[in-house]
Amino acid sequence: MSTAASAKNGTWRNWGGNVAARPAREVTPASVDELAAAVRKAAEDGLKVKAVGTGHSFTSIAATDGVLIRPQLLTGIRNIDRDAMTVTVEAGTPLKRLNMALAREGLSLTNMGDIMEQTVSGATSTGTHGTGRESGSIAAQIRGLELVTADGSVLSCSEKENPEVFAAARIGLGALGVVTAITFAVEPVFLLTAREEPMSFDKVTSAFDELWAENEHFEFYWFPHTGSTNTKRNNRSAGPEKPVPQLQGWIEDEFLSNGVFQVAQWVGRAAPGTIPSIARISSKALSARTYTDIPYKVFTSPRRVRFVEMEYAVPREAVVETLRELKAMIEHSGLKVSFPVEVRTAPADDITLSTASGRDSAYIAVHMVKGTPYQAYFTAAERIFTAHEGRPHWGKVHTRDAEYFAGVYPRFGEFTALRDRLDPDRRFQNDYLRRVLGA
């Protein structure tokens, strides 16, 4: 199972390999009724319930010693409403399948993250996002949700129906129920022109506000131990379509971004002293390129090198200062960091526990290759992020707890009160939710 999490001898592991769990039983329901029955049966047996998608979270948000629900039979499009411009999709549908099916129908999501292996419910429940000046996370594109609550009943919510549940459940962390279907806003398929080019760290940080303002989707990768970044600007285009030629795409996206990069990670693991030199070579490996294609082919790219990740959202106006502090910390710490740092943005949204809830945000993601010790780097980075009132991605490594979240999320109490109402017996609780939401 290359893209998904794996289960061997009853042990479930996540994609990053840093979380393992042994559920009492696994259930793969083929319908919403079967899922609801599984939740009721778990209650009779006194077992907790968690649903898990492809295991792309680096936290133990989906781990359980109770009933593990796998939604891989709950897939596919239920309904396309061309008048409302929405699509309703089963919760276990992988984003890749959704994107391809929408493209065949001449439709598209407005924005996407940079991978599409996750299920729609796993991606939205943890707040997965791409980058955008006006367009927000995948969850911000939700127009309706269906979920099975703790008593086994099926609850529908939208801005009009159960609006207080809708406000929270779009990024519900699996704490409010098991999502069974999601209705997304869609639009007619459009073209994006991507412009990728190297830029110095000093230039990208000093011009960050302009680069953000001038582009619909701006992001960049900074290579630690260097003054180099790779920038990416995606903007809507009238065409014509000019995809990356197949051979060039294979060389740049597979051979360089995955193959050579994997080898560089292995070398760096074996001989950490070589990492700064490798970083300088890596930062120059990818040259400038421009191409035009349909959205999901521009937003997403394959990620075959396994890693562990921490990502924090800071107020957008604090991103440059935060990054400069991160760079100074790495330079003075003696840490050897072989993975680029990714920087993206999102506009404020109105989802209770969204990392962009109520404030324009910028995301800084730090990574370490799977199997290398990441704690010292992540701890030092987290200290910088939290000093700027950072909010960690719910599906990525962090050490924050409910007390911290009550301070950085003005509507935190609104979420926990709703959870008390929908799941008074904590049927959907696990150790992670106990830490981040409180008992």
Coordinates of C-alpha atoms in Angstrom, one line a residue:
M1 CA 0.0 0.0 0.0
S2 CA 2.2 2.8 -1.2
T3 CA -0.1 5.8 -0.6
A4 CA -2.4 4.7 2.2
A5 CA -1.7 3.7 5.8
S6 CA -1.2 0.0 6.3
A7 CA -2.5 -2.7 8.7
K8 CA -0.5 -5.8 9.6
N9 CA -1.3 -8.4 12.3
G10 CA -4.1 -6.2 13.6
T11 CA -1.8 -3.1 14.0
W12 CA -2.8 0.0 12.1
R13 CA 0.0 2.4 11.1
N14 CA -0.2 5.9 9.5
W15 CA 1.5 6.9 6.2
G16 CA 4.4 8.6 8.0
G17 CA 5.0 5.5 10.1
N18 CA 5.1 7.5 13.4
V19 CA 1.7 6.4 14.7
A20 CA 0.5 2.8 15.4
A21 CA -2.7 1.5 17.0
R22 CA -4.3 -1.9 17.7
P23 CA -8.1 -1.6 17.4
A24 CA -10.3 -4.2 19.0
R25 CA -12.0 -4.6 15.6
E26 CA -12.2 -3.1 12.2
V27 CA -15.4 -2.4 10.3
T28 CA -15.8 -1.6 6.6
P29 CA -19.4 -0.5 6.2
A30 CA -21.0 -0.6 2.8
S31 CA -23.8 1.9 3.6
V32 CA -24.6 4.7 6.0
D33 CA -27.1 2.3 7.7
E34 CA -24.3 -0.2 8.3
L35 CA -22.0 2.5 9.7
A36 CA -24.8 3.7 12.0
A37 CA -25.3 0.1 13.2
A38 CA -21.5 -0.2 13.9
V39 CA -21.6 2.9 16.0
R40 CA -24.6 1.6 18.0
K41 CA -22.9 -1.8 18.5
A42 CA -19.7 -0.2 19.7
A43 CA -21.8 1.7 22.3
E44 CA -23.4 -1.6 23.5
D45 CA -19.9 -3.2 23.8
G46 CA -18.5 -0.1 25.6
L47 CA -16.0 0.6 22.8
K48 CA -14.7 3.9 21.4
V49 CA -15.1 4.6 17.6
K50 CA -12.7 6.3 15.1
A51 CA -12.9 6.5 11.4
V52 CA -9.7 6.5 9.4
G53 CA -9.0 7.5 5.8
T54 CA -5.6 6.9 4.2
G55 CA -3.7 7.7 7.4
H56 CA -2.0 10.9 6.0
S57 CA -2.2 12.6 9.4
F58 CA 1.0 12.6 11.5
T59 CA -0.9 13.0 14.7
S60 CA -2.8 10.1 16.4
I61 CA -6.1 11.8 15.5
A62 CA -7.5 8.5 14.0
A63 CA -5.9 6.0 16.4
T64 CA -8.1 3.9 18.6
D65 CA -8.1 0.7 20.6
G66 CA -11.8 0.4 20.0
V67 CA -13.7 0.1 16.7
L68 CA -11.8 1.4 13.6
I69 CA -14.1 2.3 10.8
R70 CA -12.7 2.2 7.3
P71 CA -14.8 4.1 4.8
Q72 CA -13.3 2.6 1.5
L73 CA -16.7 1.2 0.4
L74 CA -18.4 4.6 1.0
T75 CA -17.1 6.2 -2.2
G76 CA -18.3 7.9 -5.3
I77 CA -20.4 10.8 -6.3
R78 CA -24.0 10.8 -4.9
N79 CA -25.3 13.8 -6.8
I80 CA -24.3 16.7 -9.0
D81 CA -26.6 19.8 -8.8
R82 CA -25.7 22.0 -11.7
D83 CA -28.2 24.7 -10.6
A84 CA -26.7 25.0 -7.2
M85 CA -23.2 24.2 -8.6
T86 CA -22.6 21.6 -5.9
V87 CA -21.5 18.0 -5.8
T88 CA -22.3 15.5 -3.0
V89 CA -19.8 12.8 -2.5
E90 CA -19.4 9.8 -0.1
A91 CA -17.0 10.4 2.7
G92 CA -14.5 7.7 1.8
T93 CA -13.9 9.0 -1.7
P94 CA -10.2 9.8 -2.3
L95 CA -9.6 13.4 -3.5
K96 CA -7.9 12.1 -6.5
R97 CA -11.0 10.2 -7.6
L98 CA -13.2 13.2 -6.9
N99 CA -11.0 15.6 -8.9
M100 CA -10.8 13.2 -11.9
A101 CA -14.6 12.6 -11.8
L102 CA -15.3 16.3 -11.6
A103 CA -13.0 17.0 -14.6
R104 CA -14.9 14.5 -16.7
E105 CA -18.1 16.5 -15.8
G106 CA -16.4 19.8 -16.8
L107 CA -16.3 20.9 -13.1
S108 CA -13.6 21.6 -10.5
L109 CA -13.1 22.6 -6.9
T110 CA -11.8 26.1 -6.5
N111 CA -8.7 25.2 -4.5
M112 CA -6.8 22.1 -3.5
G113 CA -3.9 21.0 -1.3
D114 CA -0.7 19.8 -2.8
I115 CA -1.5 16.0 -2.6
M116 CA -4.7 14.2 -3.3
E117 CA -4.3 10.7 -1.8
Q118 CA -6.5 11.5 1.2
T119 CA -10.2 10.8 1.5
V120 CA -12.5 13.8 1.3
S121 CA -13.6 13.4 5.0
G122 CA -10.1 12.9 6.3
A123 CA -8.8 15.9 4.5
T124 CA -11.6 18.2 5.5
S125 CA -11.8 17.0 9.1
T126 CA -8.2 17.9 9.8
G127 CA -8.3 21.2 7.9
T128 CA -6.2 20.3 4.9
H129 CA -5.5 23.3 2.7
G130 CA -3.5 24.6 -0.3
T131 CA -2.6 28.2 -0.8
G132 CA -4.8 31.1 -1.8
R133 CA -5.3 34.8 -1.6
E134 CA -9.1 34.6 -1.7
S135 CA -9.8 30.9 -1.8
G136 CA -9.6 28.9 1.5
S137 CA -9.1 25.3 2.6
I138 CA -10.9 22.3 1.2
A139 CA -13.3 22.5 4.2
A140 CA -14.1 26.2 3.4
Q141 CA -15.7 24.9 0.1
I142 CA -18.2 22.6 2.0
R143 CA -21.9 23.5 1.6
G144 CA -23.4 20.6 3.4
L145 CA -22.4 17.6 5.6
E146 CA -24.0 14.3 6.7
L147 CA -22.7 12.6 9.8
V148 CA -23.5 9.7 12.1
T149 CA -23.6 10.9 15.7
A150 CA -22.9 9.0 18.9
D151 CA -26.4 7.6 19.3
G152 CA -26.3 6.2 15.8
S153 CA -28.6 8.8 14.2
V154 CA -27.8 10.5 10.9
L155 CA -27.6 14.3 11.1
S156 CA -27.5 16.6 8.1
C157 CA -26.2 20.1 8.4
S158 CA -25.7 23.2 6.2
E159 CA -25.9 27.0 6.6
K160 CA -29.7 26.6 6.8
E161 CA -30.0 23.2 8.5
N162 CA -28.4 22.7 12.0
P163 CA -26.1 25.7 11.3
E164 CA -24.3 25.5 14.6
V165 CA -23.2 22.0 13.8
F166 CA -22.2 23.1 10.3
A167 CA -20.0 25.9 11.7
A168 CA -18.0 23.3 13.6
A169 CA -18.3 20.0 11.8
R170 CA -16.6 21.1 8.5
I171 CA -13.4 20.7 10.5
G172 CA -14.7 18.4 13.2
L173 CA -11.5 16.4 14.1
G174 CA -13.7 13.3 14.2
A175 CA -14.9 14.5 17.6
L176 CA -18.6 15.2 16.6
G177 CA -19.5 12.1 14.7
V178 CA -18.5 10.0 11.7
V179 CA -18.8 12.0 8.4
T180 CA -20.7 10.0 5.8
A181 CA -21.1 12.5 2.9
I182 CA -19.9 16.0 2.0
T183 CA -21.5 18.5 -0.4
F184 CA -18.9 20.8 -2.0
A185 CA -19.3 24.0 -4.0
V186 CA -17.9 23.5 -7.5
E187 CA -17.4 25.7 -10.5
P188 CA -16.9 25.1 -14.3
V189 CA -13.5 23.7 -14.9
F190 CA -10.9 26.4 -15.6
L191 CA -7.2 26.7 -16.5
L192 CA -4.4 27.7 -14.2
T193 CA -1.0 28.9 -15.4
A194 CA 1.8 27.9 -13.0
R195 CA 5.0 29.9 -12.9
E196 CA 7.7 28.2 -11.0
E197 CA 11.0 29.9 -10.5
P198 CA 13.9 30.1 -8.0
M199 CA 14.2 33.3 -5.9
S200 CA 16.5 34.3 -3.1
F201 CA 15.2 34.0 0.5
D202 CA 15.9 37.7 1.0
K203 CA 14.0 38.7 -2.1
V204 CA 11.0 36.5 -1.4
T205 CA 10.6 37.7 2.2
S206 CA 11.1 41.4 1.4
A207 CA 8.6 41.2 -1.5
F208 CA 6.2 38.7 0.2
D209 CA 3.3 41.1 0.5
E210 CA 3.4 42.0 -3.2
L211 CA 3.9 38.4 -4.3
W212 CA 0.8 37.5 -2.2
A213 CA -1.3 40.4 -3.5
E214 CA -0.4 39.9 -7.1
N215 CA -1.2 36.2 -7.3
E216 CA -4.3 34.1 -6.7
H217 CA -2.2 31.3 -5.3
F218 CA 1.4 31.9 -4.1
E219 CA 3.7 29.5 -2.3
F220 CA 7.4 28.9 -1.9
Y221 CA 9.8 26.3 -0.6
W222 CA 12.9 27.5 1.3
F223 CA 15.9 25.1 1.5
P224 CA 17.5 25.4 4.9
H225 CA 21.3 26.0 5.0
T226 CA 20.9 28.1 1.8
G227 CA 19.6 31.5 0.8
S228 CA 17.5 29.9 -2.0
T229 CA 13.8 29.3 -2.5
N230 CA 11.6 27.9 -5.2
T231 CA 8.5 30.0 -5.8
K232 CA 5.2 28.9 -7.4
R233 CA 2.5 31.3 -8.7
N234 CA -0.8 29.9 -9.9
N235 CA -3.2 32.2 -11.7
R236 CA -6.3 31.7 -13.8
S237 CA -5.6 31.7 -17.5
A238 CA -7.6 32.0 -20.7
G239 CA -5.4 29.3 -22.2
P240 CA -4.4 27.6 -24.3
E241 CA -3.7 24.4 -22.3
K242 CA 0.1 23.8 -22.2
P243 CA 0.8 20.9 -19.8
V244 CA 4.3 20.0 -18.8
P245 CA 5.5 17.6 -21.5
Q246 CA 5.4 14.0 -20.3
L247 CA 9.2 13.4 -20.3
Q248 CA 10.0 16.7 -18.8
G249 CA 7.3 16.1 -16.2
W250 CA 8.8 12.7 -15.3
I251 CA 12.3 14.2 -15.0
E252 CA 11.2 17.1 -12.8
D253 CA 8.4 15.7 -10.8
E254 CA 9.5 12.1 -10.5
F255 CA 13.2 11.8 -11.1
L256 CA 14.3 15.1 -9.4
S257 CA 11.5 15.8 -6.9
N258 CA 11.1 12.2 -5.8
G259 CA 13.9 9.9 -7.0
V260 CA 17.0 12.1 -6.6
F261 CA 15.5 13.8 -3.6
Q262 CA 15.0 10.3 -1.9
V263 CA 18.6 9.4 -2.6
A264 CA 19.7 12.8 -1.2
Q265 CA 17.6 12.1 2.0
W266 CA 19.3 8.7 2.3
V267 CA 22.8 10.2 2.0
G268 CA 21.8 12.9 4.5
R269 CA 20.6 10.3 7.0
A270 CA 23.8 8.3 6.7
A271 CA 26.1 11.4 6.8
P272 CA 24.4 14.4 8.3
G273 CA 27.4 16.6 7.7
T274 CA 26.7 16.4 3.9
I275 CA 23.2 18.0 4.3
P276 CA 24.2 21.7 3.7
S277 CA 26.0 20.8 0.5
I278 CA 23.1 18.6 -0.7
A279 CA 20.7 21.4 0.1
R280 CA 22.7 23.8 -2.0
I281 CA 22.6 21.4 -4.9
S282 CA 18.9 20.5 -4.4
S283 CA 17.9 24.2 -4.3
K284 CA 19.5 24.6 -7.8
A285 CA 18.2 21.3 -9.3
L286 CA 14.8 22.6 -10.4
S287 CA 14.9 25.3 -13.0
A288 CA 12.2 27.8 -13.9
R289 CA 9.2 26.6 -15.8
T290 CA 5.7 27.7 -16.9
Y291 CA 2.8 25.5 -17.8
T292 CA -1.0 25.7 -18.1
D293 CA -3.4 22.9 -17.1
I294 CA -6.7 22.1 -15.3
P295 CA -6.6 23.0 -11.6
Y296 CA -5.9 19.7 -9.8
K297 CA -3.0 18.9 -12.2
V298 CA -1.4 22.3 -11.2
F299 CA -2.2 22.3 -7.5
T300 CA -1.1 18.7 -6.7
S301 CA 2.1 16.8 -7.3
P302 CA 3.2 13.3 -6.3
R303 CA 4.9 12.9 -2.9
R304 CA 6.8 9.6 -2.7
V305 CA 9.4 10.4 -0.2
R306 CA 8.0 9.5 3.2
F307 CA 8.4 12.2 5.9
V308 CA 7.0 13.5 9.2
E309 CA 5.7 17.1 9.3
M310 CA 4.8 19.9 11.6
E311 CA 2.9 22.9 10.3
Y312 CA 1.6 26.1 12.0
A313 CA -0.7 28.8 10.8
V314 CA 0.5 32.3 12.0
P315 CA -1.3 35.6 11.3
R316 CA -0.3 36.5 7.8
E317 CA 1.3 39.7 8.8
A318 CA 3.7 37.8 11.1
V319 CA 4.9 35.3 8.5
V320 CA 8.1 37.0 7.4
E321 CA 9.3 37.7 10.9
T322 CA 8.5 34.1 11.9
L323 CA 10.4 32.7 8.9
R324 CA 13.5 34.9 9.6
E325 CA 13.5 33.6 13.2
L326 CA 13.3 30.0 12.0
K327 CA 16.2 30.6 9.6
A328 CA 18.3 32.2 12.3
M329 CA 17.5 29.3 14.7
I330 CA 18.6 26.7 12.2
E331 CA 21.8 28.5 11.4
H332 CA 22.8 28.9 15.0
S333 CA 21.6 25.5 16.3
G334 CA 23.9 23.0 14.6
L335 CA 20.7 21.2 13.3
K336 CA 21.0 19.6 9.9
V337 CA 17.8 20.0 8.0
S338 CA 17.5 18.2 4.7
F339 CA 13.9 18.9 3.8
P340 CA 12.6 22.3 2.4
V341 CA 10.3 24.5 4.5
E342 CA 7.0 25.1 2.8
V343 CA 5.1 28.5 3.0
R344 CA 1.5 29.0 2.0
T345 CA -1.4 31.3 2.8
A346 CA -5.2 31.3 3.4
P347 CA -7.9 34.0 3.8
A348 CA -9.8 34.1 7.1
D349 CA -12.8 31.8 7.3
D350 CA -15.8 31.2 9.6
I351 CA -15.2 27.6 10.6
T352 CA -14.9 27.2 14.4
L353 CA -11.6 25.3 14.6
S354 CA -10.1 26.2 11.2
T355 CA -6.5 27.2 11.5
A356 CA -7.6 30.3 9.5
S357 CA -10.7 30.9 11.7
G358 CA -11.3 34.7 11.9
R359 CA -7.8 35.7 10.7
D360 CA -5.9 35.9 7.4
S361 CA -3.2 33.2 7.8
A362 CA 0.1 32.0 6.5
Y363 CA 1.3 28.5 7.0
I364 CA 4.9 27.4 7.7
A365 CA 5.6 23.7 7.4
V366 CA 8.7 21.9 8.5
H367 CA 9.5 18.3 7.6
M368 CA 12.0 15.6 8.4
V369 CA 12.5 12.4 6.3
K370 CA 10.8 9.4 7.8
G371 CA 13.2 7.6 10.3
T372 CA 15.3 10.6 11.2
P373 CA 15.1 12.1 14.7
Y374 CA 12.9 15.2 14.3
Q375 CA 12.1 16.2 17.9
A376 CA 14.9 18.7 18.4
Y377 CA 14.1 20.6 15.2
F378 CA 10.3 20.5 15.7
T379 CA 10.6 21.6 19.3
A380 CA 12.7 24.6 18.4
A381 CA 10.4 25.5 15.5
E382 CA 7.3 25.1 17.6
R383 CA 8.7 27.5 20.2
I384 CA 9.0 30.1 17.4
F385 CA 5.5 29.4 16.0
T386 CA 3.7 29.5 19.4
A387 CA 5.4 32.9 20.2
H388 CA 3.4 34.2 17.2
E389 CA 0.1 32.7 18.5
G390 CA 0.5 29.9 15.9
R391 CA -2.2 27.3 15.4
P392 CA -1.0 23.9 14.5
H393 CA -2.5 21.8 11.7
W394 CA -4.7 19.2 13.4
G395 CA -3.2 16.4 11.4
K396 CA 0.5 17.3 11.8
V397 CA 2.9 16.9 14.7
H398 CA 2.5 19.3 17.6
T399 CA 2.6 19.3 21.4
R400 CA -0.3 21.8 22.1
D401 CA -3.2 21.0 24.4
A402 CA -6.7 22.3 25.2
E403 CA -5.5 25.1 27.4
Y404 CA -3.3 26.5 24.6
F405 CA -6.1 26.2 22.0
A406 CA -8.6 28.0 24.3
G407 CA -6.2 30.9 24.0
V408 CA -5.6 31.0 20.2
Y409 CA -9.2 30.0 19.1
P410 CA -11.8 32.6 20.3
R411 CA -14.6 30.1 19.5
F412 CA -13.0 27.1 21.2
G413 CA -15.7 26.9 23.9
E414 CA -18.3 26.9 21.2
F415 CA -16.8 23.7 19.7
T416 CA -16.4 21.9 23.1
A417 CA -20.0 22.8 24.1
L418 CA -21.3 21.3 20.8
R419 CA -19.2 18.2 21.4
D420 CA -20.8 17.9 24.9
R421 CA -24.2 18.0 23.2
L422 CA -23.5 15.6 20.4
D423 CA -21.2 13.1 22.1
P424 CA -21.8 13.4 25.9
D425 CA -20.3 9.9 26.5
R426 CA -17.2 10.6 24.4
R427 CA -17.9 7.7 22.0
F428 CA -15.5 9.3 19.5
Q429 CA -12.8 10.2 22.0
N430 CA -9.2 9.0 21.9
D431 CA -6.0 10.2 23.6
Y432 CA -5.3 12.9 21.0
L433 CA -8.8 14.4 21.3
R434 CA -8.5 14.3 25.1
R435 CA -5.3 16.3 24.8
V436 CA -6.5 18.9 22.3
L437 CA -10.1 19.3 23.4
G438 CA -9.9 18.5 27.1
A439 CA -11.7 15.7 28.9

